[in-house]
Amino acid sequence: MNNWKVKEPRQDLRFEIEFTKAYRDAVAAHQHPAEIELACLRAQYPAILMPIQEEDVLAGRIQMGLVGMGIQGQTGGTGYYIDEPRVTEALETQSGSAKYREDLHDLLTFWKGHCTYNVVLEETPAEIRRVIPTEQWKTQPVPASPIIRMAGAYVDYDRLLRGGICGLEEEVRTARAAAQREGRDVVIYDCMLGALDLLRDCCRYYRDQAQQLSREAKTPRRAKEMSDLAKALEQITLRPPESLLEAMQLAWLYSMLAQLIEFGRMDEYLGDFYCHDIDCGVITEAEALKMVQSFYRLVDHLDCETDGRVIVGGYGRRNPENADRFCLVAIEACRTVREILPQFTLRFHAGTPKEIWEASMRCIGEGRTYPLLYNDDVLVPGVMEAFHVERALAERYMPLGCGEIEFDHYSFGSPNGSVNTLKILELAIRGGYDPIAHKYLSIPTTPLVECETYEQFVENYKTQLHYFISTQAKYEKYLYEAIGSRHPFLLVSMLYDGVIEKGRGLLDGGCAYLAGTMELYGNVNVANSLAAIKRCVFETGQLTKQELVAALDDNFYRHDRVRKLLMDCPKYGNDDDYVDGIFVRLHNYLCATTAAQAEKVELKSYLSVTINNKQNTTLGRWVGATPDGRKAGTPMANANNPAAGTDHNGLTAMLNSILKPSHANHAGMVQNMRFTRETWNDPKIQQLLREYFQRGGAHAMITVVGRDDLKNAMERPEEYKDLIVRLGGLSLRYVELNKDVQQEIYDRTTY
């Protein structure tokens, strides 16, 4: 994370020292958050912009500072941030003058009390802090945790490219005049204009660099590429883009200054430029492909592993014919740029052209894990119902990060919080007591050993779930207020619907649809555990409640009989209605309980997501042995996939199970599948996948890799550096994963 793939990165913290001074000066000189932000933008850019590299035909690499201004962890941090461990490391290991080291001490102590993250934590209301006392979910056994980030903004790239910088300026000036007539705040408008001036400055910064590279080029081809780039960078400061190169360059450089990590419906906002340039002979197909490949490499250099979405296809595009033509070059760029980003996503439906589907299947079959497949014929109606919106807005749905859903340049649905439903089951079994932390982590309820019926225990479990879900919703609302009042996020806000007209920051009343999402982990293990409790304890009496709890407390040590009984109980993923029904009822309860919080905390919607980004492994470390037979500390099931190694009835049965939960009551649920190359190339499997979608399948995130390849990669990692796998909501190089995550992936069923 945040390695910033740039050649010759900065080696010292002089930028961080200067940024700290700029922030202090801005706070002393200004009171308006927009003025402070603009001053910090000017301190940050072009200082963190990095040189154009040999393989680039677009400009805009960055290396975020260890101190700076961002929008979430993927861009350094939330708001005004410091990477305290790495600054401390620099202080301890870097050489430098006495003054330099004094400045490092200064910024380290200064930001401790001033970085947004720490300030927001410190000011968390006591009623929330009592229930959710820490955000350190990686190192502590917590049932629920906030995720302090402002992730997943999808801005209106189409509007940006059709009007250009000058068009945005005109919008801002018109709105400023109206605000002045009405006696409203105009400072934010002045700062928006200042941010656009800074964008022009950065275009010229790279224009000069491209001109120099053109003069120094070793080949005529490279000289022309850099000369064309320099001209494009100059032109976009003067007028709207007229070519694919100009459009891509403006979209990318704006993204870097706004610190965006989701790149929207690329086929819609670039399709017209692409078709014009190809049809008029401005560029060749090969040149267009090279531009898209360069864009993808720039996305990858951000190292934002759970984000970096590029989306093509689907309903609701204004220019479907031109967009579909661009889709093919976008897919080919994904196939040939063998990196883990962008998270290339295909929205498809019954009318998607055959050649786009076939190109996508080829790309997946070559081991790319992309495109991620989203079925609009299921998801658009589901989004309409879950979010209570009309079809026109639902067709603008955008999956972000690991799979959460928002609306293109209209809604904002993060920060997130996470709830570990398996951890909460562990607490419910013991009446709120945690055997890992050796203390009560929740409200007291009747423990399992005192429950007379299965139904009584389930109701107690629901009480525990509601306790954490309702508090997470309050936390989400608080985070919006705390961060929105401090950070207008000027460049992001300008490209969201209605923000310029309102003159309010994105999170401070500007966003028309401010929503929330809550990540759920452990649901499959909970369903399997409830099935085991119901079957073995309350139906057959094979286990007493005391026997079960004793076995769990001992992590099944000397309880082999008990564990075998639990392991032999029905498991989700085998098309067994006994356990699948429990999973569906749990899913529906969680979705309904989460959704009910929106009105209470005054959000447009508050919905659950069942996604994964290694947290099934990380959070599992702090859950003891559970009634599904899982041992303490071992990974939980991946999203709504069967627990590793428990789906024994084949691919059709597994698909039947995952088709059962609704897609009309949540904001995202990912589905991972893994195939060998031989199986994937079997036409019967391709047909089975199509039938899965026709029967209501919403998603598929597919890895095509042999089980032996995974085994060999663990043993000889140097030979498998390019082996990419899908974890859940992200793809990563297998050999770079932690050993426990590698093992969890290896243990999954391969079809």
mmCIF file of C-alpha atoms in Angstrom, residues 162-391:
data_model
loop_
_atom_site.group_PDB
_atom_site.id
_atom_site.type_symbol
_atom_site.label_atom_id
_atom_site.label_comp_id
_atom_site.label_asym_id
_atom_site.label_seq_id
_atom_site.Cartn_x
_atom_site.Cartn_y
_atom_site.Cartn_z
ATOM 1 C CA ARG A 162 -17.359 18.345 -22.261
ATOM 2 C CA GLY A 163 -16.890 21.757 -20.670
ATOM 3 C CA GLY A 164 -13.214 21.711 -19.758
ATOM 4 C CA ILE A 165 -11.587 23.799 -17.061
ATOM 5 C CA CYS A 166 -13.072 26.943 -18.562
ATOM 6 C CA GLY A 167 -16.571 25.457 -18.426
ATOM 7 C CA LEU A 168 -16.192 24.641 -14.730
ATOM 8 C CA GLU A 169 -14.923 28.152 -14.103
ATOM 9 C CA GLU A 170 -17.990 29.595 -15.771
ATOM 10 C CA GLU A 171 -20.268 27.454 -13.611
ATOM 11 C CA VAL A 172 -18.478 28.625 -10.468
ATOM 12 C CA ARG A 173 -18.556 32.302 -11.463
ATOM 13 C CA THR A 174 -22.275 32.135 -12.264
ATOM 14 C CA ALA A 175 -23.054 30.481 -8.933
ATOM 15 C CA ARG A 176 -20.825 32.947 -7.076
ATOM 16 C CA ALA A 177 -22.740 35.885 -8.543
ATOM 17 C CA ALA A 178 -26.031 34.333 -7.432
ATOM 18 C CA ALA A 179 -24.663 33.676 -3.937
ATOM 19 C CA GLN A 180 -23.443 37.250 -3.642
ATOM 20 C CA ARG A 181 -26.868 38.594 -4.651
ATOM 21 C CA GLU A 182 -28.472 36.381 -2.004
ATOM 22 C CA GLY A 183 -25.979 37.264 0.714
ATOM 23 C CA ARG A 184 -24.539 33.735 0.940
ATOM 24 C CA ASP A 185 -20.949 32.693 1.512
ATOM 25 C CA VAL A 186 -18.783 33.356 -1.553
ATOM 26 C CA VAL A 187 -15.427 32.327 -0.089
ATOM 27 C CA ILE A 188 -15.844 28.728 -1.176
ATOM 28 C CA TYR A 189 -16.395 29.896 -4.766
ATOM 29 C CA ASP A 190 -13.238 31.996 -4.708
ATOM 30 C CA CYS A 191 -11.341 28.960 -3.463
ATOM 31 C CA MET A 192 -12.840 26.751 -6.164
ATOM 32 C CA LEU A 193 -11.554 29.206 -8.748
ATOM 33 C CA GLY A 194 -8.186 29.171 -7.044
ATOM 34 C CA ALA A 195 -8.102 25.374 -7.228
ATOM 35 C CA LEU A 196 -8.835 25.496 -10.970
ATOM 36 C CA ASP A 197 -6.013 28.010 -11.425
ATOM 37 C CA LEU A 198 -3.745 25.549 -9.637
ATOM 38 C CA LEU A 199 -4.892 22.796 -11.999
ATOM 39 C CA ARG A 200 -3.829 24.975 -14.926
ATOM 40 C CA ASP A 201 -0.465 25.573 -13.270
ATOM 41 C CA CYS A 202 0.063 21.823 -12.976
ATOM 42 C CA CYS A 203 -0.831 21.347 -16.651
ATOM 43 C CA ARG A 204 1.837 23.888 -17.546
ATOM 44 C CA TYR A 205 4.290 22.238 -15.162
ATOM 45 C CA TYR A 206 3.965 19.022 -17.116
ATOM 46 C CA ARG A 207 3.788 20.858 -20.458
ATOM 47 C CA ASP A 208 7.276 22.228 -19.843
ATOM 48 C CA GLN A 209 8.515 18.800 -18.809
ATOM 49 C CA ALA A 210 7.045 17.138 -21.912
ATOM 50 C CA GLN A 211 8.627 19.764 -24.156
ATOM 51 C CA GLN A 212 12.004 19.086 -22.596
ATOM 52 C CA LEU A 213 11.561 15.324 -22.966
ATOM 53 C CA SER A 214 10.615 15.809 -26.622
ATOM 54 C CA ARG A 215 13.823 17.718 -27.266
ATOM 55 C CA GLU A 216 15.876 15.026 -25.500
ATOM 56 C CA ALA A 217 14.086 12.004 -26.999
ATOM 57 C CA LYS A 218 16.248 9.280 -28.519
ATOM 58 C CA THR A 219 13.695 8.267 -31.158
ATOM 59 C CA PRO A 220 11.386 10.235 -33.453
ATOM 60 C CA ARG A 221 8.421 8.292 -32.078
ATOM 61 C CA ARG A 222 9.135 9.314 -28.487
ATOM 62 C CA ALA A 223 9.795 12.888 -29.559
ATOM 63 C CA LYS A 224 6.371 13.009 -31.209
ATOM 64 C CA GLU A 225 4.635 11.439 -28.203
ATOM 65 C CA MET A 226 6.055 14.065 -25.877
ATOM 66 C CA SER A 227 5.443 16.886 -28.342
ATOM 67 C CA ASP A 228 1.803 15.799 -28.695
ATOM 68 C CA LEU A 229 1.494 15.554 -24.918
ATOM 69 C CA ALA A 230 2.918 19.044 -24.423
ATOM 70 C CA LYS A 231 0.420 20.462 -26.923
ATOM 71 C CA ALA A 232 -2.446 18.622 -25.234
ATOM 72 C CA LEU A 233 -1.446 19.945 -21.809
ATOM 73 C CA GLU A 234 -1.382 23.478 -23.173
ATOM 74 C CA GLN A 235 -4.695 23.188 -25.001
ATOM 75 C CA ILE A 236 -6.666 21.908 -22.001
ATOM 76 C CA THR A 237 -5.732 25.071 -20.102
ATOM 77 C CA LEU A 238 -7.427 27.121 -22.838
ATOM 78 C CA ARG A 239 -10.487 25.192 -24.032
ATOM 79 C CA PRO A 240 -12.420 21.924 -23.601
ATOM 80 C CA PRO A 241 -10.659 18.761 -24.824
ATOM 81 C CA GLU A 242 -11.051 17.946 -28.505
ATOM 82 C CA SER A 243 -9.097 14.696 -28.750
ATOM 83 C CA LEU A 244 -8.767 11.445 -26.844
ATOM 84 C CA LEU A 245 -5.307 12.444 -25.627
ATOM 85 C CA GLU A 246 -6.521 15.783 -24.314
ATOM 86 C CA ALA A 247 -9.555 14.184 -22.652
ATOM 87 C CA MET A 248 -7.558 11.452 -20.941
ATOM 88 C CA GLN A 249 -4.902 13.888 -19.763
ATOM 89 C CA LEU A 250 -7.416 16.296 -18.240
ATOM 90 C CA ALA A 251 -9.358 13.479 -16.567
ATOM 91 C CA TRP A 252 -6.184 12.028 -15.067
ATOM 92 C CA LEU A 253 -4.567 15.244 -13.866
ATOM 93 C CA TYR A 254 -7.818 16.472 -12.329
ATOM 94 C CA SER A 255 -8.057 13.120 -10.549
ATOM 95 C CA MET A 256 -4.585 13.519 -9.075
ATOM 96 C CA LEU A 257 -5.261 16.973 -7.691
ATOM 97 C CA ALA A 258 -8.660 15.885 -6.363
ATOM 98 C CA GLN A 259 -7.013 12.691 -5.068
ATOM 99 C CA LEU A 260 -9.600 10.460 -6.685
ATOM 100 C CA ILE A 261 -9.132 6.712 -6.796
ATOM 101 C CA GLU A 262 -12.301 5.673 -8.659
ATOM 102 C CA PHE A 263 -12.339 6.509 -12.357
ATOM 103 C CA GLY A 264 -15.944 6.005 -13.321
ATOM 104 C CA ARG A 265 -17.633 4.960 -16.555
ATOM 105 C CA MET A 266 -14.639 5.440 -18.801
ATOM 106 C CA ASP A 267 -16.430 4.196 -21.913
ATOM 107 C CA GLU A 268 -19.068 6.904 -21.537
ATOM 108 C CA TYR A 269 -16.777 9.873 -20.969
ATOM 109 C CA LEU A 270 -14.067 8.784 -23.425
ATOM 110 C CA GLY A 271 -16.114 6.893 -26.042
ATOM 111 C CA ASP A 272 -16.994 9.910 -28.180
ATOM 112 C CA PHE A 273 -13.403 11.175 -28.229
ATOM 113 C CA TYR A 274 -12.137 7.718 -29.154
ATOM 114 C CA CYS A 275 -14.597 7.234 -32.010
ATOM 115 C CA HIS A 276 -13.959 10.733 -33.381
ATOM 116 C CA ASP A 277 -10.196 10.280 -33.423
ATOM 117 C CA ILE A 278 -10.340 6.805 -34.962
ATOM 118 C CA ASP A 279 -12.967 7.693 -37.564
ATOM 119 C CA CYS A 280 -11.171 10.911 -38.569
ATOM 120 C CA GLY A 281 -7.749 9.276 -38.741
ATOM 121 C CA VAL A 282 -6.326 11.394 -35.932
ATOM 122 C CA ILE A 283 -4.881 8.287 -34.250
ATOM 123 C CA THR A 284 -4.577 4.586 -35.001
ATOM 124 C CA GLU A 285 -6.076 1.755 -32.945
ATOM 125 C CA ALA A 286 -2.570 0.955 -31.704
ATOM 126 C CA GLU A 287 -2.057 4.531 -30.518
ATOM 127 C CA ALA A 288 -5.421 4.544 -28.762
ATOM 128 C CA LEU A 289 -4.563 1.275 -27.035
ATOM 129 C CA LYS A 290 -1.235 2.693 -25.873
ATOM 130 C CA MET A 291 -2.997 5.697 -24.310
ATOM 131 C CA VAL A 292 -5.414 3.474 -22.411
ATOM 132 C CA GLN A 293 -2.571 1.211 -21.310
ATOM 133 C CA SER A 294 -0.711 4.272 -20.021
ATOM 134 C CA PHE A 295 -3.811 5.377 -18.100
ATOM 135 C CA TYR A 296 -4.073 1.937 -16.510
ATOM 136 C CA ARG A 297 -0.406 1.976 -15.479
ATOM 137 C CA LEU A 298 -0.973 5.323 -13.837
ATOM 138 C CA VAL A 299 -3.916 3.882 -11.909
ATOM 139 C CA ASP A 300 -1.720 0.983 -10.847
ATOM 140 C CA HIS A 301 1.057 3.286 -9.671
ATOM 141 C CA LEU A 302 -1.295 4.666 -7.009
ATOM 142 C CA ASP A 303 -1.132 1.270 -5.276
ATOM 143 C CA CYS A 304 -4.697 1.732 -3.979
ATOM 144 C CA GLU A 305 -5.396 -1.978 -3.934
ATOM 145 C CA THR A 306 -9.023 -1.948 -2.753
ATOM 146 C CA ASP A 307 -10.036 0.816 -5.158
ATOM 147 C CA GLY A 308 -8.904 2.019 -8.582
ATOM 148 C CA ARG A 309 -12.155 1.101 -10.335
ATOM 149 C CA VAL A 310 -12.563 1.591 -14.076
ATOM 150 C CA ILE A 311 -16.097 0.725 -15.201
ATOM 151 C CA VAL A 312 -17.496 0.011 -18.654
ATOM 152 C CA GLY A 313 -20.794 -1.245 -20.032
ATOM 153 C CA GLY A 314 -24.283 -1.404 -18.623
ATOM 154 C CA TYR A 315 -27.518 0.520 -18.769
ATOM 155 C CA GLY A 316 -27.781 4.281 -18.491
ATOM 156 C CA ARG A 317 -24.940 5.491 -20.705
ATOM 157 C CA ARG A 318 -25.786 8.501 -22.878
ATOM 158 C CA ASN A 319 -23.761 7.161 -25.845
ATOM 159 C CA PRO A 320 -23.994 3.357 -25.815
ATOM 160 C CA GLU A 321 -22.820 2.815 -29.401
ATOM 161 C CA ASN A 322 -19.612 4.821 -29.051
ATOM 162 C CA ALA A 323 -19.131 3.577 -25.504
ATOM 163 C CA ASP A 324 -19.304 -0.055 -26.658
ATOM 164 C CA ARG A 325 -16.653 0.606 -29.294
ATOM 165 C CA PHE A 326 -14.386 1.969 -26.572
ATOM 166 C CA CYS A 327 -15.187 -1.053 -24.368
ATOM 167 C CA LEU A 328 -13.202 -3.322 -26.648
ATOM 168 C CA VAL A 329 -10.005 -1.284 -26.451
ATOM 169 C CA ALA A 330 -10.522 -0.921 -22.687
ATOM 170 C CA ILE A 331 -10.765 -4.704 -22.302
ATOM 171 C CA GLU A 332 -7.707 -5.254 -24.472
ATOM 172 C CA ALA A 333 -5.732 -2.788 -22.349
ATOM 173 C CA CYS A 334 -6.805 -4.719 -19.258
ATOM 174 C CA ARG A 335 -5.680 -8.002 -20.846
ATOM 175 C CA THR A 336 -2.270 -6.652 -21.809
ATOM 176 C CA VAL A 337 -1.396 -4.514 -18.780
ATOM 177 C CA ARG A 338 -0.693 -7.295 -16.315
ATOM 178 C CA GLU A 339 -0.916 -5.344 -13.078
ATOM 179 C CA ILE A 340 -3.295 -5.621 -10.137
ATOM 180 C CA LEU A 341 -4.966 -2.311 -11.006
ATOM 181 C CA PRO A 342 -7.205 -0.908 -12.261
ATOM 182 C CA GLN A 343 -10.068 -2.969 -10.861
ATOM 183 C CA PHE A 344 -11.567 -3.264 -14.305
ATOM 184 C CA THR A 345 -15.324 -3.778 -14.081
ATOM 185 C CA LEU A 346 -17.846 -4.791 -16.730
ATOM 186 C CA ARG A 347 -21.486 -3.954 -16.191
ATOM 187 C CA PHE A 348 -23.441 -6.121 -18.618
ATOM 188 C CA HIS A 349 -27.022 -7.035 -19.487
ATOM 189 C CA ALA A 350 -28.935 -9.153 -21.957
ATOM 190 C CA GLY A 351 -28.200 -6.682 -24.754
ATOM 191 C CA THR A 352 -24.438 -6.469 -24.227
ATOM 192 C CA PRO A 353 -22.713 -7.135 -27.577
ATOM 193 C CA LYS A 354 -21.366 -10.656 -27.975
ATOM 194 C CA GLU A 355 -17.872 -9.440 -28.843
ATOM 195 C CA ILE A 356 -17.612 -7.545 -25.543
ATOM 196 C CA TRP A 357 -18.623 -10.628 -23.551
ATOM 197 C CA GLU A 358 -16.223 -12.881 -25.447
ATOM 198 C CA ALA A 359 -13.332 -10.447 -25.044
ATOM 199 C CA SER A 360 -14.063 -10.337 -21.313
ATOM 200 C CA MET A 361 -14.076 -14.128 -21.017
ATOM 201 C CA ARG A 362 -10.734 -14.275 -22.811
ATOM 202 C CA CYS A 363 -9.279 -11.706 -20.441
ATOM 203 C CA ILE A 364 -10.480 -13.622 -17.375
ATOM 204 C CA GLY A 365 -9.261 -16.901 -18.833
ATOM 205 C CA GLU A 366 -5.729 -15.570 -19.133
ATOM 206 C CA GLY A 367 -5.567 -15.161 -15.360
ATOM 207 C CA ARG A 368 -6.223 -11.433 -15.095
ATOM 208 C CA THR A 369 -9.084 -11.773 -12.525
ATOM 209 C CA TYR A 370 -10.713 -9.000 -14.575
ATOM 210 C CA PRO A 371 -13.158 -7.832 -15.615
ATOM 211 C CA LEU A 372 -15.285 -8.075 -12.502
ATOM 212 C CA LEU A 373 -18.761 -8.988 -13.738
ATOM 213 C CA TYR A 374 -21.877 -7.068 -12.627
ATOM 214 C CA ASN A 375 -25.272 -8.129 -13.963
ATOM 215 C CA ASP A 376 -27.388 -5.027 -14.600
ATOM 216 C CA ASP A 377 -30.521 -7.072 -15.232
ATOM 217 C CA VAL A 378 -30.404 -8.094 -11.563
ATOM 218 C CA LEU A 379 -28.651 -5.157 -9.961
ATOM 219 C CA VAL A 380 -30.573 -2.229 -11.452
ATOM 220 C CA PRO A 381 -33.949 -3.473 -10.107
ATOM 221 C CA GLY A 382 -32.235 -4.442 -6.850
ATOM 222 C CA VAL A 383 -30.725 -0.991 -6.433
ATOM 223 C CA MET A 384 -34.103 0.607 -7.141
ATOM 224 C CA GLU A 385 -35.648 -1.326 -4.264
ATOM 225 C CA ALA A 386 -32.772 -1.155 -1.796
ATOM 226 C CA PHE A 387 -32.131 2.565 -2.228
ATOM 227 C CA HIS A 388 -35.756 3.526 -3.001
ATOM 228 C CA VAL A 389 -34.838 5.372 -6.212
ATOM 229 C CA GLU A 390 -36.210 5.594 -9.739
ATOM 230 C CA ARG A 391 -34.728 3.481 -12.536
#
